[in-house]
Structure formats: structure tokens, C-alpha cells
């Protein structure tokens, strides 16, 4: 591991640089191909509405993948993430227009877990259209 | 009918090895728009101490979820997949997934709960490399919504 952020330099409450991630229909088609998840609720508007959704929604795992980028970009080495979990609480609705959806991700150090292992818990807040879309979104990160 | 509690603890046979390719990792990184060089440039990955390019943290889900198909499609368990949504997802890593890895997955039914008529099924996927070393454990919680009254 080669995290560039030092354990000694962070404290509870330290904020990680927030980021936003645009999501368009094309993004979802690309993610479907790369991940192998071809569930039509992620690309077929007619199907999504038939099963009671407002529109096409993003893959939960896509949102999970974007959210952790705030941590991997901060830590310097993606391998610094030793534990990561989320709860999928609200769907990310992606309309078929030139705007799509926008994921807003912020994060801060919630706890310093282990002085010897130099691990911290980072809590993430992931919002879309003024709603939280992930709950219990936490990573354990091993710092330098 | 609620899922049978006696399935808790059931372990399914290990999957055939999945060989992690550099280009598959690149495709995944591009799909999530992540330009981190550790995912695409072997030199950059080595500079961080990795053997080859590594995969983004959630990459392994495609492998563990496919393995979980053994559970989801187990006719004895009888899960109604048309009612299933993904509730929670967790990963605990011993090390990152790396290009060249040959990964096998053993799926285990971790828990079965009934909440407000919904079945909540947690499947654990333990991922090991070709040397038998632990790489990551994925925990996937699936919620099967209660069937509507006919």
C-alpha cells in the first residue's frame, strides 16, 4: 500500500475533497457492458416504467463505484481502501435528456480506528436531486 | 412462503477460476470514468507496490454476483428473483484485485431474515487467488419484496 495521506495528519472531522459525477443514459449502457449487468431497468424506459419505476435508474453498483472515487483519489492508492459498504436507499433516476443526473459525493473522517494499523473510518454522503441515495456508506482506509 | 431458515450456513461449490485481464479492468475504469493510472498503467501500479494494474474496489462484484447465481437460482431455496432488489453491499479486502489473478468464489448463505413480509437474504462470497490466499469477501444483501395478495 502506498497511501499518500498520513494518519497523523488527519483528525475526526477532516473533510475529503468533494466531487460530482454526471450520469447520462450512455454512461449506464457503458457500465452495463463493463459490469455484465444488463437488467433492462438500467437502459429501457418502457420496461422501467412497467415495473413501477419513474424512469430508467442507475445501477446501484455504479453509484457505489463513483462514491468511493472520493476516497481513492484522496488516499493516493486505491488499495488503501480495506473495507467498503453501502446501503441502497433511493434510486438514481436518469432522464433521457442532455442533463441526465448528477451524483454529489462528500466525505469526512468519522473515526480514527487503530493507531498501529493507521486505519480511519470515512463516512460518505451521496446525493442526487437533493436526496440521499446511499445510506450507511462507509469505508475503512489504511493511511500512511 | 418465507425462505427456509435451514439454508443458513449452506456453502456452494467453488466457482471455476476467473482470470482478471488488464483490458477488462481498463474497460471497467473507463465505464466509471476513473482515470486513476493504477487501473491502466502497469508502471504506475508498480510504483504503488502492486504486481500489475489493480482493479477499482467494486470491480470484483461482477465476479461474486455471478457466483451468487448458484444461490439465487437454487430451486430448493426458491427465491422469487423477479421481486429481488439489491439492499446492501459490503467488501472486506485483504488486498486489491490485480491483473493476472485467477480468482475463485465460494458462496455461503450468511443469513435469512423476514422483515415486514419481505425476505432478506445475505450471501457471502469469499474470493481467493490461485495460491489459496484470501483477496476479498463480498457481502450482498438481497431483499425479495413480499408477494402481493392474489
Short mmCIF file of C-alpha atoms in Angstrom, two decimals:
data_model
loop_
_atom_site.label_atom_id
_atom_site.label_comp_id
_atom_site.label_asym_id
_atom_site.label_seq_id
_atom_site.Cartn_x
_atom_site.Cartn_y
_atom_site.Cartn_z
CA UNK A 1 0.00 0.00 0.00
CA UNK A 2 1.19 3.47 -0.73
CA UNK A 3 -1.34 5.91 0.64
CA UNK A 4 -0.05 9.47 0.43
CA UNK A 5 -2.19 10.90 3.25
CA UNK A 6 -0.59 10.38 6.64
CA UNK A 7 -2.63 9.03 9.55
CA UNK A 8 -1.03 11.65 11.80
CA UNK A 9 -2.27 14.46 9.54
CA UNK A 10 -5.98 13.67 9.74
CA UNK A 11 -8.42 14.07 12.57
CA UNK A 12 -12.05 13.27 13.15
CA UNK A 13 -13.96 15.74 11.01
CA UNK A 14 -11.28 16.12 8.33
CA UNK A 15 -13.17 16.61 5.06
CA UNK A 16 -12.12 14.88 1.87
CA UNK A 17 -12.36 16.92 -1.37
CA UNK A 18 -15.98 16.58 -2.55
CA UNK A 19 -16.70 15.59 -6.15
CA UNK A 20 -19.65 15.45 -8.53
CA UNK A 21 -20.21 12.77 -11.15
CA UNK A 22 -22.59 13.23 -14.09
CA UNK A 23 -24.64 10.20 -15.15
CA UNK A 24 -26.20 10.01 -18.61
CA UNK A 25 -28.02 7.17 -20.34
CA UNK A 26 -24.85 6.48 -22.29
CA UNK A 27 -22.95 6.13 -19.00
CA UNK A 28 -25.35 3.38 -17.92
CA UNK A 29 -25.10 1.48 -21.19
CA UNK A 30 -21.33 1.60 -20.92
CA UNK A 31 -21.45 0.42 -17.29
CA UNK A 32 -23.85 -2.39 -18.21
CA UNK A 33 -21.35 -3.65 -20.77
CA UNK A 34 -18.34 -3.36 -18.47
CA UNK A 35 -20.04 -4.93 -15.45
CA UNK A 36 -22.18 -7.51 -17.23
CA UNK A 37 -25.37 -6.23 -15.52
CA UNK A 38 -27.89 -5.96 -18.36
CA UNK A 39 -31.03 -5.57 -16.24
CA UNK A 40 -33.34 -3.52 -18.52
CA UNK A 41 -34.35 -1.15 -15.69
CA UNK A 42 -30.96 0.48 -16.36
CA UNK A 43 -31.50 1.21 -20.07
CA UNK A 44 -35.09 0.51 -21.15
CA UNK A 45 -37.51 3.27 -20.15
CA UNK A 46 -40.60 1.32 -21.16
CA UNK A 47 -39.57 -1.65 -19.05
CA UNK A 48 -38.59 0.51 -16.08
CA UNK A 49 -41.99 2.20 -16.04
CA UNK A 50 -43.81 -1.12 -16.39
CA UNK A 51 -42.20 -2.32 -13.16
CA UNK A 52 -43.22 0.85 -11.34
CA UNK A 53 -40.09 3.00 -11.55
CA UNK A 54 -40.36 6.68 -12.52
CA UNK A 55 -37.80 6.21 -15.32
CA UNK A 56 -34.54 4.41 -16.07
CA UNK A 57 -32.39 4.21 -12.91
CA UNK A 58 -28.64 3.88 -12.47
CA UNK A 59 -27.10 0.60 -11.34
CA UNK A 60 -26.66 0.74 -7.56
CA UNK A 61 -23.19 -0.68 -8.09
CA UNK A 62 -22.42 2.19 -10.46
CA UNK A 63 -23.26 4.71 -7.74
CA UNK A 64 -21.18 2.69 -5.27
CA UNK A 65 -18.24 2.73 -7.71
CA UNK A 66 -18.44 6.51 -8.19
CA UNK A 67 -18.78 7.31 -4.48
CA UNK A 68 -15.55 5.57 -3.47
CA UNK A 69 -13.58 7.64 -6.00
CA UNK A 70 -13.67 10.47 -3.47
CA UNK A 71 -11.72 8.18 -1.14
CA UNK A 72 -9.34 6.56 -3.66
CA UNK A 73 -8.43 9.96 -5.17
CA UNK A 74 -7.74 11.32 -1.68
CA UNK A 75 -5.79 8.34 -0.34
CA UNK A 76 -3.39 8.18 -3.31
CA UNK A 77 -3.57 4.40 -3.68
CA UNK A 78 -6.93 2.69 -4.28
CA UNK A 79 -5.59 -0.27 -2.28
CA UNK A 80 -5.77 1.91 0.84
CA UNK A 81 -9.50 1.03 0.94
CA UNK A 82 -9.63 -2.10 3.09
CA UNK A 83 -13.37 -2.16 3.75
CA UNK A 84 -16.30 -0.52 1.96
CA UNK A 85 -20.04 -0.87 2.40
CA UNK A 86 -23.24 0.91 1.39
CA UNK A 87 -26.99 0.59 1.64
CA UNK A 88 -29.03 1.39 -1.47
CA UNK A 89 -31.80 3.61 -0.16
CA UNK A 90 -33.13 5.63 -3.13
CA UNK A 91 -32.86 5.05 -6.86
CA UNK A 92 -30.82 7.44 -9.02
CA UNK A 93 -33.28 8.40 -11.77
CA UNK A 94 -31.57 9.16 -15.08
CA UNK A 95 -33.80 11.02 -17.57
CA UNK A 96 -33.18 10.81 -21.30
CA UNK A 97 -32.16 14.43 -21.82
CA UNK A 98 -28.94 16.38 -22.21
CA UNK A 99 -28.51 16.71 -18.43
CA UNK A 100 -29.06 13.21 -17.06
CA UNK A 101 -28.41 13.02 -13.32
CA UNK A 102 -25.66 14.37 -11.09
CA UNK A 103 -24.19 12.46 -8.15
CA UNK A 104 -22.78 14.69 -5.41
CA UNK A 105 -20.38 12.96 -3.08
CA UNK A 106 -18.89 14.38 0.10
CA UNK A 107 -16.95 12.54 2.77
CA UNK A 108 -15.21 13.05 6.06
CA UNK A 109 -13.15 11.18 8.57
CA UNK A 110 -15.61 9.87 11.16
CA UNK A 111 -13.23 7.95 13.41
CA UNK A 112 -9.58 7.08 13.86
CA UNK A 113 -9.82 3.33 14.37
CA UNK A 114 -6.36 1.98 15.06
CA UNK A 115 -3.17 3.95 15.71
CA UNK A 116 -0.96 0.99 14.89
CA UNK A 117 -2.72 -0.14 11.70
CA UNK A 118 -3.25 3.57 10.83
CA UNK A 119 -6.85 2.98 9.78
CA UNK A 120 -9.63 5.55 9.72
CA UNK A 121 -13.33 5.29 9.02
CA UNK A 122 -14.58 7.61 6.31
CA UNK A 123 -18.31 8.31 6.08
CA UNK A 124 -19.69 9.23 2.67
CA UNK A 125 -22.76 11.28 1.81
CA UNK A 126 -24.08 10.61 -1.67
CA UNK A 127 -26.89 12.77 -3.01
CA UNK A 128 -28.78 13.10 -6.25
CA UNK A 129 -31.53 15.64 -6.93
CA UNK A 130 -31.45 16.78 -3.26
CA UNK A 131 -32.00 13.27 -1.92
CA UNK A 132 -29.62 10.90 -0.20
CA UNK A 133 -29.30 7.86 -2.44
CA UNK A 134 -26.96 5.75 -0.29
CA UNK A 135 -27.15 5.07 3.43
CA UNK A 136 -24.58 3.59 5.83
CA UNK A 137 -21.95 4.46 3.26
CA UNK A 138 -18.62 3.84 4.96
CA UNK A 139 -15.07 2.93 4.09
CA UNK A 140 -12.15 1.86 6.24
CA UNK A 141 -8.95 3.37 4.85
CA UNK A 142 -5.37 2.49 5.72
CA UNK A 143 -3.27 5.64 5.68
CA UNK A 144 0.48 6.24 5.56
CA UNK B 1 -43.87 -18.58 1.79
CA UNK B 2 -40.83 -17.32 3.70
CA UNK B 3 -37.44 -18.75 2.82
CA UNK B 4 -36.36 -21.82 4.75
CA UNK B 5 -34.08 -20.87 7.68
CA UNK B 6 -32.31 -24.20 7.47
CA UNK B 7 -30.43 -22.89 4.42
CA UNK B 8 -28.42 -20.51 6.63
CA UNK B 9 -24.79 -21.62 6.57
CA UNK B 10 -25.14 -23.55 3.33
CA UNK B 11 -21.98 -23.28 1.23
CA UNK B 12 -21.90 -23.79 -2.52
CA UNK B 13 -19.06 -25.33 -4.58
CA UNK B 14 -16.17 -23.02 -5.57
CA UNK B 15 -16.52 -21.44 -9.00
CA UNK B 16 -14.13 -22.11 -11.86
CA UNK B 17 -11.24 -19.59 -11.80
CA UNK B 18 -11.92 -16.14 -13.27
CA UNK B 19 -8.77 -14.74 -14.87
CA UNK B 20 -8.53 -10.99 -14.32
CA UNK B 21 -7.41 -9.24 -17.51
CA UNK B 22 -5.76 -5.82 -17.83
CA UNK B 23 -8.13 -4.80 -20.61
CA UNK B 24 -11.22 -5.82 -18.62
CA UNK B 25 -10.02 -3.62 -15.76
CA UNK B 26 -9.40 -0.77 -18.22
CA UNK B 27 -12.91 -1.19 -19.66
CA UNK B 28 -14.42 -1.05 -16.16
CA UNK B 29 -12.35 2.00 -15.13
CA UNK B 30 -13.41 3.81 -18.32
CA UNK B 31 -17.06 2.90 -17.69
CA UNK B 32 -16.94 4.60 -14.29
CA UNK B 33 -14.92 7.49 -15.75
CA UNK B 34 -11.98 6.90 -13.39
CA UNK B 35 -8.64 7.93 -14.88
CA UNK B 36 -6.54 6.68 -11.92
CA UNK B 37 -3.36 5.33 -13.59
CA UNK B 38 -3.16 2.42 -11.10
CA UNK B 39 -6.01 0.86 -13.14
CA UNK B 40 -4.45 1.17 -16.59
CA UNK B 41 -0.69 1.74 -16.37
CA UNK B 42 1.39 -1.18 -15.05
CA UNK B 43 4.30 1.18 -14.25
CA UNK B 44 2.09 3.44 -12.15
CA UNK B 45 0.66 0.40 -10.35
CA UNK B 46 4.16 -0.96 -9.66
CA UNK B 47 5.22 2.41 -8.29
CA UNK B 48 2.49 1.90 -5.65
CA UNK B 49 3.84 -1.54 -4.86
CA UNK B 50 1.44 -3.67 -6.89
CA UNK B 51 2.46 -6.54 -9.17
CA UNK B 52 0.40 -5.23 -12.11
CA UNK B 53 -2.56 -2.93 -12.66
CA UNK B 54 -5.17 -3.22 -9.93
CA UNK B 55 -8.95 -3.12 -10.23
CA UNK B 56 -11.22 -0.43 -8.75
CA UNK B 57 -12.69 -1.54 -5.40
CA UNK B 58 -16.12 -2.57 -6.73
CA UNK B 59 -14.84 -4.40 -9.85
CA UNK B 60 -15.00 -7.77 -8.09
CA UNK B 61 -18.78 -7.54 -7.71
CA UNK B 62 -19.28 -8.82 -11.27
CA UNK B 63 -17.44 -11.99 -10.24
CA UNK B 64 -19.05 -12.52 -6.84
CA UNK B 65 -22.56 -11.75 -8.08
CA UNK B 66 -22.24 -14.27 -10.87
CA UNK B 67 -21.13 -16.79 -8.27
CA UNK B 68 -24.12 -15.84 -6.10
CA UNK B 69 -26.27 -17.05 -9.00
CA UNK B 70 -25.82 -20.54 -7.58
CA UNK B 71 -27.75 -19.40 -4.52
CA UNK B 72 -30.25 -17.16 -6.27
CA UNK B 73 -31.16 -19.88 -8.76
CA UNK B 74 -31.09 -22.76 -6.27
CA UNK B 75 -34.50 -24.37 -6.90
CA UNK B 76 -34.52 -25.80 -3.36
CA UNK B 77 -34.18 -22.32 -1.87
CA UNK B 78 -36.95 -20.99 -4.10
CA UNK B 79 -36.13 -17.27 -4.14
CA UNK B 80 -38.51 -15.28 -6.39
CA UNK B 81 -35.89 -13.34 -8.32
CA UNK B 82 -38.44 -11.12 -10.07
CA UNK B 83 -39.10 -9.48 -6.67
CA UNK B 84 -35.47 -9.04 -5.66
CA UNK B 85 -33.74 -5.71 -5.15
CA UNK B 86 -30.16 -5.10 -4.02
CA UNK B 87 -30.34 -3.84 -0.44
CA UNK B 88 -26.77 -3.57 0.86
CA UNK B 89 -23.30 -4.29 -0.42
CA UNK B 90 -20.05 -4.66 1.52
CA UNK B 91 -16.49 -5.59 0.66
CA UNK B 92 -13.64 -6.51 3.02
CA UNK B 93 -10.28 -6.61 1.24
CA UNK B 94 -7.08 -8.42 2.14
CA UNK B 95 -5.53 -6.90 -0.99
CA UNK B 96 -6.77 -5.32 -4.22
CA UNK B 97 -7.74 -7.48 -7.20
CA UNK B 98 -4.78 -7.44 -9.62
CA UNK B 99 -4.44 -8.24 -13.33
CA UNK B 100 -3.33 -11.85 -13.76
CA UNK B 101 -5.21 -13.08 -10.69
CA UNK B 102 -7.12 -16.33 -11.11
CA UNK B 103 -9.99 -15.90 -8.67
CA UNK B 104 -12.40 -18.47 -7.30
CA UNK B 105 -15.50 -17.68 -5.27
CA UNK B 106 -17.20 -19.73 -2.59
CA UNK B 107 -20.72 -18.50 -1.84
CA UNK B 108 -22.34 -19.04 1.53
CA UNK B 109 -25.81 -18.13 2.77
CA UNK B 110 -24.92 -15.87 5.67
CA UNK B 111 -28.43 -15.11 6.90
CA UNK B 112 -32.10 -15.27 6.05
CA UNK B 113 -34.47 -12.86 7.73
CA UNK B 114 -38.07 -11.93 7.33
CA UNK B 115 -38.86 -8.22 7.74
CA UNK B 116 -42.40 -6.93 7.24
CA UNK B 117 -43.16 -9.82 4.93
CA UNK B 118 -40.00 -9.28 2.87
CA UNK B 119 -37.33 -11.96 2.68
CA UNK B 120 -33.87 -10.59 3.35
CA UNK B 121 -31.11 -12.88 2.12
CA UNK B 122 -27.43 -12.18 2.78
CA UNK B 123 -24.92 -14.02 0.59
CA UNK B 124 -21.22 -14.00 1.41
CA UNK B 125 -18.71 -14.52 -1.39
CA UNK B 126 -15.19 -15.43 -0.29
CA UNK B 127 -12.71 -14.73 -3.07
CA UNK B 128 -9.32 -16.46 -3.15
CA UNK B 129 -6.46 -16.38 -5.65
CA UNK B 130 -4.72 -19.30 -7.36
CA UNK B 131 -2.43 -19.70 -4.32
CA UNK B 132 -5.40 -20.07 -1.99
CA UNK B 133 -4.78 -16.64 -0.45
CA UNK B 134 -7.77 -14.55 0.56
CA UNK B 135 -8.32 -11.48 -1.65
CA UNK B 136 -11.73 -10.09 -0.71
CA UNK B 137 -15.02 -11.05 0.86
CA UNK B 138 -18.18 -9.58 -0.62
CA UNK B 139 -21.44 -9.50 1.31
CA UNK B 140 -24.56 -8.96 -0.75
CA UNK B 141 -27.92 -8.36 0.87
CA UNK B 142 -30.90 -9.06 -1.37
CA UNK B 143 -34.44 -8.08 -0.46
CA UNK B 144 -37.30 -10.06 -2.01
CA UNK B 145 -40.40 -7.92 -1.63
CA UNK B 146 -43.47 -9.66 -0.28
CA UNK B 147 -45.76 -11.10 -2.94
CA UNK B 148 -48.95 -9.08 -3.41
CA UNK B 149 -52.24 -10.65 -2.39
CA UNK B 150 -53.67 -12.52 -5.34
#
